[in-house]
Amino acid sequence: MATRTTADSAPALPDFGSARPAVAERAERGRSWRSDTPVGAFADWTPSSDRPDPVALLREQDATRVAELVPIRYGRMSASPFAFYRGSAAVMAADLATLPRTGGTTQLCGDAHVANFGVYAAADRSLVFDINDFDETLPGPFEWDVLRLAASLVLAARDRGFEPKVARDAARAAARAYRMATARLARQRTLDVWYARVDEDRIMRTLDTADVGKRTRRTATATFDKARTKTSLRAAEKLTELVDGHVRFREAPPLISREPLRPLDREQYDAVFADYRSTLDDPLRLLLDRFERVDAARKVVGVGSVGTQAYVILLAGRDDDDPLVLQLKQAQPSVLEPHLGASAYDHAGQRVVNGQRYAQAASDILLGWATGPAGRHFYVRQLHDMKGSVDLARVRPRGLTALGELCGATLARAHARSGDAVAVSAYLGDDPDDVTFDKAIGRFARRYADQAEADAAQLDDAIRAGDVEAVTGV
């Protein structure tokens, strides 16, 4: 199998080219990885002696963010160790870089924690469950995503006050589900792998098999029902108001503000939107042209993303009761790039969009990218398209394990689209009774959760000492 890798660029995705390797050859390639990186190698992670200061790594990111919003980021991250973990992908990337690596290159999410999985609407308007955040996406070793997912499950369990056994079981369940799903995908036809997706029925069957109980099933059903209401119409109702006969975004500084856009003249605004439009296919340009831009505002989003430039754009179709709300979000180099090499895409927005299309079974039809003032890179998507996430504050112990299984299997399917499931499965082994990988991932997850808690405490100390400004409750 040919690869195209240079020292200063991220590893290339598997390229079968014209010399399509035999399945046996691909399997042997996967087994060969064990000589350098045994399946249990991830279990014994310890912080390196020259480990970078985690707060210093986070502060380095402040330089490219909106200064007045950065304290909100630290305020949100200080809420709990799990919240800290959500915002510290750069810290974990530096730690993962110290581990031995397999040759299992795939399109990584780059930030595959449990809160970055959820439901959204496919083009046929059915609800699917998938990864839903790709700001850090880049080709890399498959295990980096698995490790980040597993550690997040341990932290989520601790955040809820669950017993250590629950945290251990959830992390191991995610690893086992990834391993077994990869084995199934390795036996499937190529197009079947590409078309595979996790829909609402599949989720409910998984919950029934896990025997999670009626309360967890009700929580899942409520998540689906809530997601169906999160449309552009609902977003417009929630975020806009009528002023002097004109619909505009309702300001709620600093979270939603129209002020930062006023210096942006109409010519610049038109240029950014035209650049975005040029990245869409012709039929979608026609669709977009049926909408008129009405208003725009800056909107603070997420945890780790707070401080990056993010805007919402209100458009109207046939009338004001036919809204479309788009999100224009700044794309920066992936936090993985210092450790894996530069992206093959010169435009960070294109990196995000194509990474999402590689991994997701169904993607937003209006995904695109644009270059803004000062050469900043952005990507564009619908703000609400029946998006919903699991309310981790309501998940019960058995439900968290079932969620871990669902996320692990979903991650395997995402990786199989751009990676080589045959090779990865051969490396992991598909014997259900061989739990070497599962135990190694679980042990790493517990160790790394301990480290994340220590890092979160270090951020709290810096905030109390006045070295880091944090605004809470926003």
XYZ file of C-alpha atoms in Angstrom:
474
model
C 0.000 0.000 0.000
C 1.600 3.251 -1.103
C 1.810 6.219 1.255
C 2.811 9.792 0.630
C 4.437 11.205 3.724
C 7.092 13.838 4.260
C 8.782 14.840 7.468
C 7.002 18.183 7.626
C 3.500 17.033 6.653
C 0.820 14.967 8.330
C 0.818 11.256 7.439
C -1.072 10.408 4.270
C -4.266 8.403 4.343
C -3.992 4.859 2.941
C -3.673 5.021 -0.841
C -4.499 1.788 -2.630
C -3.941 3.381 -6.045
C -3.831 1.125 -9.080
C -2.001 -1.665 -7.218
C -4.853 -2.723 -4.946
C -3.309 -4.860 -2.182
C -4.850 -8.208 -1.313
C -6.805 -8.522 1.914
C -4.194 -10.924 3.285
C -1.454 -8.399 2.556
C -3.365 -5.672 4.368
C -3.937 -7.945 7.371
C -0.261 -8.866 7.512
C 0.609 -5.185 7.430
C -1.577 -4.604 10.489
C -0.066 -7.504 12.400
C 3.411 -6.140 11.650
C 2.651 -3.003 13.674
C 2.704 -5.106 16.837
C 6.475 -5.467 16.691
C 6.970 -1.745 17.316
C 3.724 -0.997 19.147
C 2.303 -3.968 21.075
C -1.456 -3.885 21.564
C -0.987 -3.299 25.282
C 1.587 -0.520 24.856
C -0.859 2.276 25.657
C -1.503 1.066 29.193
C 1.712 2.347 30.717
C 1.528 6.037 29.802
C 3.193 8.358 32.274
C 3.855 12.079 31.832
C 7.278 12.726 30.328
C 9.936 14.415 32.431
C 9.945 17.402 30.066
C 6.155 17.619 29.777
C 5.104 21.153 28.783
C 3.264 23.226 31.345
C -0.448 22.678 30.516
C -1.517 26.213 31.414
C 1.295 27.640 29.305
C 0.120 25.561 26.329
C -3.383 26.932 26.735
C -2.105 30.494 27.063
C -0.239 30.138 23.758
C -3.621 29.756 22.060
C -4.781 33.091 23.473
C -2.654 35.020 20.988
C -4.983 34.228 18.072
C -8.232 34.681 19.986
C -10.473 37.642 20.784
C -8.886 38.990 23.973
C -12.156 40.092 25.582
C -13.600 36.577 25.220
C -10.638 34.553 26.496
C -11.665 34.919 30.190
C -14.990 33.282 29.303
C -13.086 30.314 27.925
C -11.140 29.839 31.153
C -14.284 30.349 33.199
C -16.023 27.551 31.334
C -12.980 25.275 31.530
C -12.703 25.808 35.293
C -16.173 24.394 35.921
C -14.851 20.821 36.368
C -11.997 18.542 35.284
C -14.259 17.238 32.512
C -14.891 20.795 31.300
C -11.144 21.424 31.424
C -10.559 18.286 29.363
C -13.033 19.450 26.723
C -11.059 22.647 26.232
C -7.554 21.205 26.419
C -7.160 19.149 23.245
C -3.801 20.844 22.671
C -2.508 19.558 25.997
C -3.519 15.977 25.281
C -2.089 16.128 21.752
C 1.318 16.902 23.249
C 0.947 13.954 25.617
C -0.204 11.531 22.914
C 2.848 12.476 20.880
C 5.035 10.796 23.502
C 3.393 7.385 22.942
C 4.502 4.749 20.425
C 2.319 4.884 17.296
C 0.742 2.294 15.080
C 0.709 2.597 11.302
C -3.078 2.809 11.341
C -3.445 6.214 9.726
C -6.993 7.473 9.355
C -8.810 10.803 9.329
C -8.870 11.645 13.023
C -11.571 13.708 14.651
C -8.727 15.102 16.752
C -11.034 15.876 19.686
C -13.111 12.714 20.064
C -14.367 13.219 23.618
C -17.784 11.864 24.487
C -19.516 15.276 24.358
C -18.483 15.653 20.708
C -20.815 12.842 19.651
C -24.488 13.488 19.029
C -27.430 13.358 16.672
C -28.241 15.571 13.718
C -30.340 15.423 10.557
C -29.085 13.726 7.408
C -30.132 15.104 4.038
C -33.177 12.794 4.062
C -34.106 14.379 7.432
C -33.631 11.166 9.403
C -31.651 11.490 12.630
C -28.168 9.959 12.696
C -25.636 9.607 15.501
C -22.064 10.578 14.703
C -19.050 12.685 15.620
C -20.080 16.327 15.329
C -16.931 18.409 15.890
C -13.955 18.474 13.524
C -12.048 21.637 14.400
C -8.910 19.553 15.074
C -9.306 16.932 12.327
C -6.118 15.623 10.684
C -4.810 12.282 9.414
C -3.058 10.367 12.175
C -2.860 7.101 14.136
C -6.319 5.698 14.892
C -5.553 5.110 18.567
C -5.300 8.831 19.347
C -9.064 9.226 18.926
C -9.780 6.047 20.893
C -7.588 7.188 23.767
C -9.224 10.626 23.931
C -12.698 9.073 23.914
C -11.861 6.585 26.655
C -10.329 9.169 28.980
C -13.353 11.437 28.508
C -15.663 8.628 29.656
C -13.656 8.202 32.850
C -13.827 11.936 33.533
C -17.556 12.019 32.749
C -18.105 9.162 35.215
C -16.108 10.929 37.914
C -17.979 14.163 37.196
C -21.201 12.316 38.020
C -19.726 10.764 41.156
C -19.993 7.225 39.821
C -18.007 4.357 41.307
C -14.534 3.722 39.807
C -15.836 0.462 38.336
C -18.335 2.417 36.229
C -15.556 4.594 34.818
C -13.415 1.541 34.090
C -16.282 -0.346 32.432
C -17.276 2.616 30.252
C -13.726 3.115 28.952
C -13.238 -0.598 28.301
C -16.648 -0.814 26.634
C -15.694 1.934 24.193
C -12.444 0.146 23.336
C -14.144 -3.220 22.913
C -16.894 -1.722 20.757
C -14.254 -0.042 18.590
C -12.347 -3.315 18.238
C -15.380 -5.464 17.427
C -16.924 -2.897 15.062
C -13.616 -2.628 13.203
C -13.579 -6.418 12.835
C -17.088 -6.345 11.335
C -16.213 -3.484 9.016
C -13.081 -5.322 7.866
C -15.318 -8.089 6.501
C -17.774 -5.781 4.727
C -17.825 -4.644 1.135
C -16.262 -1.261 0.439
C -19.484 0.595 -0.397
C -21.276 -0.972 2.561
C -18.629 0.555 4.842
C -19.083 3.947 3.211
C -22.877 3.863 3.496
C -22.999 2.534 7.070
C -24.509 4.846 9.638
C -26.024 4.787 13.119
C -29.649 5.889 13.060
C -32.339 6.237 15.697
C -33.498 2.620 15.425
C -29.929 1.343 15.809
C -29.455 3.412 18.954
C -32.647 2.126 20.562
C -31.699 -1.479 19.725
C -28.302 -0.904 21.344
C -29.963 0.408 24.494
C -32.324 -2.556 24.601
C -29.418 -4.982 24.261
C -27.570 -3.190 27.050
C -30.661 -3.440 29.279
C -30.179 0.124 30.468
C -33.643 0.528 31.880
C -36.673 2.667 31.134
C -35.197 5.922 32.453
C -32.240 5.816 30.051
C -34.534 4.925 27.151
C -36.706 7.931 28.036
C -33.606 10.137 28.095
C -32.643 8.907 24.616
C -36.144 9.495 23.287
C -36.158 12.990 24.789
C -32.822 13.707 23.059
C -34.299 12.745 19.689
C -37.475 14.758 20.271
C -35.514 17.829 21.335
C -33.199 17.535 18.335
C -36.149 17.554 15.937
C -37.167 20.966 17.247
C -33.707 22.498 16.714
C -34.179 23.905 13.238
C -33.351 27.230 11.613
C -36.915 28.315 12.330
C -36.467 27.591 16.022
C -33.037 29.262 16.045
C -34.507 32.385 14.449
C -37.340 32.482 16.973
C -34.863 32.199 19.846
C -32.096 34.484 18.591
C -33.888 37.280 16.709
C -36.302 40.116 17.344
C -38.337 42.553 15.270
C -36.989 46.127 15.391
C -38.589 48.901 13.298
C -40.121 46.304 11.033
C -36.832 44.472 10.462
C -35.760 41.110 11.849
C -32.331 41.153 13.466
C -30.343 39.191 16.017
C -31.193 39.944 19.644
C -28.030 41.177 21.325
C -26.879 39.604 24.580
C -23.281 40.790 25.024
C -20.773 39.296 25.234
C -22.351 36.049 23.994
C -24.218 37.566 21.039
C -23.190 40.956 19.712
C -23.648 42.824 16.445
C -21.088 45.496 17.404
C -17.931 43.667 16.156
C -19.423 43.443 12.662
C -20.076 47.143 12.203
C -16.494 47.943 11.135
C -16.790 45.212 8.496
C -17.951 47.072 5.437
C -20.472 45.651 2.980
C -17.824 44.969 0.364
C -15.819 42.749 2.740
C -18.968 40.985 3.919
C -20.033 40.304 0.333
C -16.562 38.991 -0.515
C -16.554 36.523 2.397
C -19.993 35.229 1.493
C -19.107 34.941 -2.195
C -15.979 33.003 -1.248
C -18.087 30.602 0.808
C -20.618 30.241 -2.010
C -17.829 29.286 -4.441
C -16.995 26.191 -2.335
C -20.489 24.713 -2.754
C -21.591 22.476 -5.610
C -23.704 24.153 -8.296
C -27.111 22.828 -7.105
C -26.394 24.077 -3.585
C -25.341 27.479 -4.890
C -28.746 27.662 -6.542
C -30.360 26.739 -3.235
C -28.346 29.354 -1.341
C -29.195 32.024 -3.911
C -32.867 31.652 -3.014
C -32.078 33.154 0.383
C -31.354 36.808 1.127
C -28.933 37.825 3.853
C -30.752 39.705 6.590
C -28.384 40.143 9.552
C -25.211 38.876 11.210
C -23.728 38.853 14.713
C -20.814 37.459 16.666
C -21.784 34.466 18.816
C -19.679 32.759 21.501
C -19.796 28.966 21.193
C -18.446 25.874 22.944
C -15.738 25.532 25.564
C -12.381 25.125 23.853
C -13.566 27.257 20.914
C -14.375 30.322 22.999
C -12.330 33.259 21.810
C -12.047 32.185 18.212
C -13.990 34.281 15.724
C -17.505 32.851 15.353
C -20.535 34.482 13.757
C -24.129 33.700 12.906
C -25.750 34.810 9.659
C -29.512 35.139 9.277
C -30.987 34.597 5.828
C -34.602 34.605 4.640
C -36.115 32.510 1.846
C -39.608 33.175 0.524
C -40.349 35.437 3.517
C -39.328 36.110 7.115
C -41.039 32.888 8.177
C -38.595 30.904 6.014
C -35.268 31.489 7.806
C -31.869 29.892 7.417
C -29.239 30.446 10.127
C -25.631 29.741 9.199
C -22.621 29.669 11.474
C -19.319 31.128 10.269
C -16.609 29.746 12.547
C -12.898 30.447 12.504
C -10.669 27.518 11.569
C -7.093 27.483 12.807
C -4.331 24.906 12.400
C -5.188 21.658 14.149
C -3.630 21.156 17.576
C -2.321 17.873 16.154
C -0.187 19.557 13.497
C 2.799 20.400 15.757
C 3.087 16.659 16.446
C 1.919 14.989 13.215
C 2.897 17.560 10.602
C 1.113 20.224 8.594
C -2.234 19.592 6.956
C -2.297 18.812 3.243
C -4.782 21.687 2.918
C -3.479 25.242 2.848
C -6.890 26.467 4.013
C -7.819 25.437 7.550
C -11.517 25.722 6.754
C -11.144 23.277 3.902
C -9.278 20.947 6.270
C -12.229 20.972 8.672
C -14.877 20.513 5.988
C -13.145 17.684 4.155
C -12.175 15.984 7.400
C -15.844 16.026 8.360
C -16.862 14.604 5.003
C -14.285 11.831 5.318
C -15.581 10.739 8.708
C -19.311 11.406 8.837
C -21.818 9.045 7.271
C -23.941 12.077 6.355
C -22.825 15.698 6.459
C -24.519 19.095 6.383
C -25.305 19.901 2.742
C -24.263 23.539 3.253
C -20.754 22.840 4.565
C -18.235 25.180 2.996
C -15.299 27.437 3.768
C -14.182 31.020 3.213
C -11.352 33.460 3.802
C -12.214 36.513 5.857
C -10.569 39.854 6.733
C -6.877 39.680 7.666
C -6.663 36.356 5.880
C -8.502 34.465 8.625
C -9.873 31.063 7.660
C -13.468 30.066 8.361
C -15.799 27.188 7.742
C -19.562 27.482 7.382
C -22.391 25.174 8.433
C -26.006 25.379 9.501
C -26.279 26.531 13.110
C -29.128 24.161 13.930
C -29.987 21.199 11.754
C -31.748 18.984 14.286
C -28.562 18.776 16.325
C -28.768 17.176 19.730
C -26.338 15.843 22.311
C -26.633 13.432 25.191
C -27.271 15.209 28.478
C -24.427 13.698 30.486
C -25.896 15.170 33.678
C -28.806 12.738 33.330
C -26.908 9.621 32.244
C -26.952 6.721 34.691
C -24.090 4.223 35.137
C -25.373 1.589 32.718
C -26.317 4.343 30.310
C -22.762 5.698 30.324
C -21.387 2.263 29.448
C -23.934 1.932 26.634
C -22.968 5.400 25.417
C -19.309 4.382 25.468
C -20.134 1.351 23.330
C -22.111 3.476 20.894
C -19.352 6.078 20.573
C -16.672 3.413 20.173
C -18.546 1.672 17.370
C -19.332 5.011 15.710
C -15.684 6.023 15.856
C -14.674 2.720 14.233
C -17.095 3.346 11.377
C -15.769 6.887 10.922
C -12.184 5.633 10.812
C -12.978 2.808 8.390
C -14.128 5.287 5.734
C -10.651 6.765 5.297
C -8.400 4.216 6.989
C -7.787 0.497 6.492
C -10.138 -1.478 8.728
C -8.581 -4.760 7.586
C -5.124 -3.752 8.831
C -6.415 -2.170 12.035
C -8.539 -5.219 12.834
C -5.581 -7.527 12.277
C -3.534 -5.385 14.657
C -6.249 -5.348 17.339
C -7.375 -8.946 16.893
C -11.042 -9.879 16.524
C -11.255 -12.576 19.200
C -14.010 -11.409 21.580
C -12.195 -13.066 24.455
C -8.890 -11.262 23.839
C -9.317 -8.121 25.934
C -5.693 -6.964 25.820
C -6.563 -3.802 23.885
C -9.631 -3.071 25.994
C -7.693 -3.317 29.248
C -4.804 -1.236 27.911
C -7.136 1.549 26.788
C -9.002 1.411 30.087
C -5.784 1.651 32.101
C -4.555 4.583 29.996
C -7.916 6.306 30.403
C -7.767 6.138 34.182
C -4.166 7.334 34.276
C -4.854 10.177 31.885
C -7.983 11.202 33.766
C -5.797 11.549 36.858
C -3.473 13.814 34.874
C -6.346 15.896 33.521
C -7.624 16.424 37.045
C -4.159 17.596 38.112
C -3.975 19.933 35.112
C -7.415 21.326 35.901
C -6.281 22.001 39.462
C -3.245 23.809 38.089
C -5.509 26.055 36.013
C -7.631 26.728 39.108
C -4.475 27.703 41.021
C -3.455 30.081 38.225
C -6.911 31.668 38.286
C -6.840 32.122 42.065
C -3.345 33.597 41.868
C -4.519 36.137 39.299
C -2.197 34.798 36.597
C -5.189 33.757 34.454
C -8.354 35.810 34.225
C -11.566 33.793 34.248
C -15.211 34.860 34.003
C -17.696 32.282 35.255
C -21.435 31.948 34.797
C -21.339 33.183 31.183
